[in-house]
Amino acid sequence: MDIEAVPGTGPAAGAADGERAAPVEWTVVESAVGPLFLAATGRGLVRVEFHADAARREQMLDRLGSRLGAEPVERASGLLTEPIRRLERYFAGAPDALDLPLDWSLTSGFNRQVLRELAAGVPYGTVVGYGELARRVGQPGAAQAVGAAMGSNPLPVVVPCHRVVESDGGLGGFGGGLETKRRLLELEGVLPAPLF
C-alpha cells in the first residue's frame, strides 16, 4: 500500500503554532542482514536503516526529530507491529510483497517518483537496471540520477533498491553495503545476470 504524504506536512512544513507534529515511533529489530532501525508515523513506515548500532540509532533519532518535527518515541502504540511482522516473514524467505502503508515525507521530486516506481514495478525475485528504471519514469538518460535516488532511499528493503543493478549484471552500489545487497538478492533467489 502506498500512502502519499499529507499536503502541508512533512519535512518542510513542520507543525504550525499550537499544533502537534505527527507522532514518530521507532524500534530496532534483528534481521538476516543485521539490526534494522524502523520508524513509522500514523501515515505509515517512514524510515528503515541498516546496521543500526547504538551510534547510528542516535543519529537516526536526531535526524528524524528534526526532519519530521516530532521527538521519536520507542514503540509506543503499535505503529510498527505490522512492519515488524512483514519483515520477519520476508527474512524467513516468504515471497510476500512488503505491501505496507508508507509515509513518503523523507523524499520528494524525482527521487520520490523513482522510488514509487521501484516499489510498485519491481516485484520480489526480479531485478531492474538503473537505465530501465530511468526509462520507466520518463527520463531515459537519467540512469545516474536513478542511482542517486537509490542512495537516498529512506525505506530500503521495503522499497527494494537492492533490486536495482547494472545492465551488465554488476551489483552497482548500495547504501547498506554490497554484502548486504548480495544477501538480500540471494534471499530472494536471484543474483543479477546481464539484463541485455
mmCIF file of C-alpha atoms in Angstrom, residues 25-191:
data_model
loop_
_atom_site.group_PDB
_atom_site.id
_atom_site.type_symbol
_atom_site.label_atom_id
_atom_site.label_comp_id
_atom_site.label_asym_id
_atom_site.label_seq_id
_atom_site.Cartn_x
_atom_site.Cartn_y
_atom_site.Cartn_z
ATOM 1 C CA GLU A 25 7.664 5.648 16.735
ATOM 2 C CA TRP A 26 10.858 3.646 16.347
ATOM 3 C CA THR A 27 12.450 0.341 17.215
ATOM 4 C CA VAL A 28 15.428 -1.800 16.247
ATOM 5 C CA VAL A 29 14.831 -5.380 15.085
ATOM 6 C CA GLU A 30 17.249 -8.156 14.261
ATOM 7 C CA SER A 31 17.300 -9.457 10.702
ATOM 8 C CA ALA A 32 19.326 -11.704 8.412
ATOM 9 C CA VAL A 33 21.369 -8.627 7.428
ATOM 10 C CA GLY A 34 21.884 -7.306 10.961
ATOM 11 C CA PRO A 35 19.947 -4.867 13.112
ATOM 12 C CA LEU A 36 17.407 -2.684 11.295
ATOM 13 C CA PHE A 37 16.177 0.657 12.603
ATOM 14 C CA LEU A 38 12.474 1.123 11.813
ATOM 15 C CA ALA A 39 10.370 4.244 12.261
ATOM 16 C CA ALA A 40 6.725 4.934 11.482
ATOM 17 C CA THR A 41 4.200 7.732 11.679
ATOM 18 C CA GLY A 42 0.428 7.416 11.618
ATOM 19 C CA ARG A 43 0.685 7.571 7.816
ATOM 20 C CA GLY A 44 2.987 4.553 7.573
ATOM 21 C CA LEU A 45 6.558 3.307 7.692
ATOM 22 C CA VAL A 46 8.833 6.321 7.213
ATOM 23 C CA ARG A 47 12.403 5.037 7.756
ATOM 24 C CA VAL A 48 14.439 1.836 7.570
ATOM 25 C CA GLU A 49 18.167 1.920 8.301
ATOM 26 C CA PHE A 50 20.722 -0.885 8.058
ATOM 27 C CA HIS A 51 23.443 -1.658 10.628
ATOM 28 C CA ALA A 52 21.520 0.015 13.466
ATOM 29 C CA ASP A 53 24.147 0.022 16.191
ATOM 30 C CA ALA A 54 23.768 2.470 19.101
ATOM 31 C CA ALA A 55 25.625 5.310 17.367
ATOM 32 C CA ARG A 56 23.628 5.008 14.131
ATOM 33 C CA ARG A 57 20.388 4.748 16.104
ATOM 34 C CA GLU A 58 21.133 8.035 17.888
ATOM 35 C CA GLN A 59 21.915 9.724 14.546
ATOM 36 C CA MET A 60 18.630 8.477 13.099
ATOM 37 C CA LEU A 61 16.631 9.692 16.099
ATOM 38 C CA ASP A 62 18.186 13.161 15.830
ATOM 39 C CA ARG A 63 17.582 13.341 12.062
ATOM 40 C CA LEU A 64 14.002 12.124 12.300
ATOM 41 C CA GLY A 65 13.192 14.536 15.081
ATOM 42 C CA SER A 66 14.447 17.498 13.076
ATOM 43 C CA ARG A 67 13.024 16.373 9.707
ATOM 44 C CA LEU A 68 9.580 15.360 10.953
ATOM 45 C CA GLY A 69 9.162 17.918 13.728
ATOM 46 C CA ALA A 70 8.428 15.372 16.462
ATOM 47 C CA GLU A 71 10.544 13.634 19.067
ATOM 48 C CA PRO A 72 10.595 9.917 18.148
ATOM 49 C CA VAL A 73 9.381 7.565 20.862
ATOM 50 C CA GLU A 74 10.247 3.902 21.201
ATOM 51 C CA ARG A 75 7.374 1.547 20.175
ATOM 52 C CA ALA A 76 4.540 3.261 21.988
ATOM 53 C CA SER A 77 1.247 2.427 20.239
ATOM 54 C CA GLY A 78 1.765 -0.401 17.788
ATOM 55 C CA LEU A 79 2.508 1.551 14.591
ATOM 56 C CA LEU A 80 5.402 -0.832 13.948
ATOM 57 C CA THR A 81 3.617 -4.134 14.665
ATOM 58 C CA GLU A 82 2.707 -4.907 11.046
ATOM 59 C CA PRO A 83 6.043 -3.747 9.522
ATOM 60 C CA ILE A 84 7.910 -5.952 12.011
ATOM 61 C CA ARG A 85 5.683 -8.955 11.218
ATOM 62 C CA ARG A 86 6.067 -8.490 7.458
ATOM 63 C CA LEU A 87 9.848 -8.055 7.671
ATOM 64 C CA GLU A 88 10.159 -11.195 9.818
ATOM 65 C CA ARG A 89 8.260 -13.130 7.126
ATOM 66 C CA TYR A 90 10.423 -11.599 4.387
ATOM 67 C CA PHE A 91 13.671 -12.575 6.120
ATOM 68 C CA ALA A 92 12.270 -16.061 6.754
ATOM 69 C CA GLY A 93 12.037 -16.450 2.972
ATOM 70 C CA ALA A 94 8.330 -15.780 2.387
ATOM 71 C CA PRO A 95 7.928 -14.136 -1.023
ATOM 72 C CA ASP A 96 5.040 -11.977 0.201
ATOM 73 C CA ALA A 97 5.080 -8.415 -1.007
ATOM 74 C CA LEU A 98 6.119 -5.997 1.712
ATOM 75 C CA ASP A 99 2.933 -4.116 0.924
ATOM 76 C CA LEU A 100 2.784 -1.682 3.818
ATOM 77 C CA PRO A 101 1.457 1.837 4.248
ATOM 78 C CA LEU A 102 4.399 4.141 3.517
ATOM 79 C CA ASP A 103 4.969 7.709 4.609
ATOM 80 C CA TRP A 104 6.946 9.378 1.797
ATOM 81 C CA SER A 105 7.745 12.510 3.853
ATOM 82 C CA LEU A 106 11.514 11.984 3.691
ATOM 83 C CA THR A 107 11.750 12.075 -0.107
ATOM 84 C CA SER A 108 10.379 14.276 -2.865
ATOM 85 C CA GLY A 109 10.556 15.185 -6.546
ATOM 86 C CA PHE A 110 12.390 12.891 -8.952
ATOM 87 C CA ASN A 111 13.672 10.673 -6.139
ATOM 88 C CA ARG A 112 10.149 10.030 -4.889
ATOM 89 C CA GLN A 113 8.933 9.322 -8.434
ATOM 90 C CA VAL A 114 11.698 6.754 -8.980
ATOM 91 C CA LEU A 115 11.220 5.109 -5.584
ATOM 92 C CA ARG A 116 7.469 4.811 -6.071
ATOM 93 C CA GLU A 117 8.012 3.150 -9.466
ATOM 94 C CA LEU A 118 10.532 0.794 -7.884
ATOM 95 C CA ALA A 119 8.112 -0.143 -5.095
ATOM 96 C CA ALA A 120 5.230 -0.746 -7.489
ATOM 97 C CA GLY A 121 7.010 -2.181 -10.515
ATOM 98 C CA VAL A 122 9.897 -4.422 -9.416
ATOM 99 C CA PRO A 123 8.495 -7.463 -7.600
ATOM 100 C CA TYR A 124 10.205 -9.952 -5.306
ATOM 101 C CA GLY A 125 12.738 -12.138 -7.099
ATOM 102 C CA THR A 126 13.376 -9.753 -10.010
ATOM 103 C CA VAL A 127 15.926 -7.081 -10.802
ATOM 104 C CA VAL A 128 15.929 -3.965 -12.964
ATOM 105 C CA GLY A 129 18.734 -1.861 -14.429
ATOM 106 C CA TYR A 130 19.311 1.771 -13.485
ATOM 107 C CA GLY A 131 18.693 2.800 -17.110
ATOM 108 C CA GLU A 132 15.482 0.781 -17.357
ATOM 109 C CA LEU A 133 14.148 2.366 -14.190
ATOM 110 C CA ALA A 134 15.002 5.802 -15.606
ATOM 111 C CA ARG A 135 13.102 4.918 -18.781
ATOM 112 C CA ARG A 136 10.080 3.789 -16.772
ATOM 113 C CA VAL A 137 9.774 7.212 -15.142
ATOM 114 C CA GLY A 138 10.109 9.006 -18.476
ATOM 115 C CA GLN A 139 13.754 10.079 -18.084
ATOM 116 C CA PRO A 140 15.716 7.619 -20.272
ATOM 117 C CA GLY A 141 19.019 9.487 -19.904
ATOM 118 C CA ALA A 142 18.869 9.695 -16.116
ATOM 119 C CA ALA A 143 20.495 6.418 -15.020
ATOM 120 C CA GLN A 144 22.954 8.255 -12.750
ATOM 121 C CA ALA A 145 20.113 10.242 -11.179
ATOM 122 C CA VAL A 146 18.328 6.941 -10.539
ATOM 123 C CA GLY A 147 21.475 5.774 -8.741
ATOM 124 C CA ALA A 148 21.363 8.906 -6.593
ATOM 125 C CA ALA A 149 17.688 8.217 -5.823
ATOM 126 C CA MET A 150 18.609 4.694 -4.707
ATOM 127 C CA GLY A 151 21.286 6.145 -2.435
ATOM 128 C CA SER A 152 18.756 8.458 -0.794
ATOM 129 C CA ASN A 153 16.064 5.787 -0.317
ATOM 130 C CA PRO A 154 14.668 6.212 3.221
ATOM 131 C CA LEU A 155 12.918 2.810 3.069
ATOM 132 C CA PRO A 156 15.385 0.172 1.857
ATOM 133 C CA VAL A 157 14.184 -3.449 1.748
ATOM 134 C CA VAL A 158 10.534 -2.286 1.714
ATOM 135 C CA VAL A 159 11.238 -0.021 -1.283
ATOM 136 C CA PRO A 160 13.646 -2.570 -2.784
ATOM 137 C CA CYS A 161 16.647 -0.586 -4.034
ATOM 138 C CA HIS A 162 18.676 -3.803 -3.674
ATOM 139 C CA ARG A 163 16.859 -4.999 -6.827
ATOM 140 C CA VAL A 164 18.429 -2.250 -8.973
ATOM 141 C CA VAL A 165 21.591 -3.464 -10.709
ATOM 142 C CA GLU A 166 23.906 -2.554 -13.548
ATOM 143 C CA SER A 167 22.851 -3.590 -17.047
ATOM 144 C CA ASP A 168 25.963 -5.778 -17.402
ATOM 145 C CA GLY A 169 24.966 -7.804 -14.350
ATOM 146 C CA GLY A 170 27.150 -5.984 -11.847
ATOM 147 C CA LEU A 171 25.647 -5.255 -8.458
ATOM 148 C CA GLY A 172 26.105 -1.480 -8.664
ATOM 149 C CA GLY A 173 26.208 0.463 -5.437
ATOM 150 C CA PHE A 174 24.233 0.073 -2.243
ATOM 151 C CA GLY A 175 23.952 2.259 0.852
ATOM 152 C CA GLY A 176 23.781 -0.779 3.133
ATOM 153 C CA GLY A 177 26.990 -2.208 1.646
ATOM 154 C CA LEU A 178 27.435 -4.646 -1.225
ATOM 155 C CA GLU A 179 27.466 -7.691 1.043
ATOM 156 C CA THR A 180 24.027 -6.689 2.341
ATOM 157 C CA LYS A 181 22.776 -6.220 -1.221
ATOM 158 C CA ARG A 182 24.139 -9.629 -2.213
ATOM 159 C CA ARG A 183 22.487 -11.299 0.805
ATOM 160 C CA LEU A 184 19.101 -9.709 0.025
ATOM 161 C CA LEU A 185 19.291 -10.842 -3.606
ATOM 162 C CA GLU A 186 20.314 -14.341 -2.500
ATOM 163 C CA LEU A 187 17.386 -14.421 -0.065
ATOM 164 C CA GLU A 188 15.060 -13.631 -2.983
ATOM 165 C CA GLY A 189 16.658 -16.327 -5.118
ATOM 166 C CA VAL A 190 18.176 -14.014 -7.711
ATOM 167 C CA LEU A 191 21.587 -12.624 -8.329
#
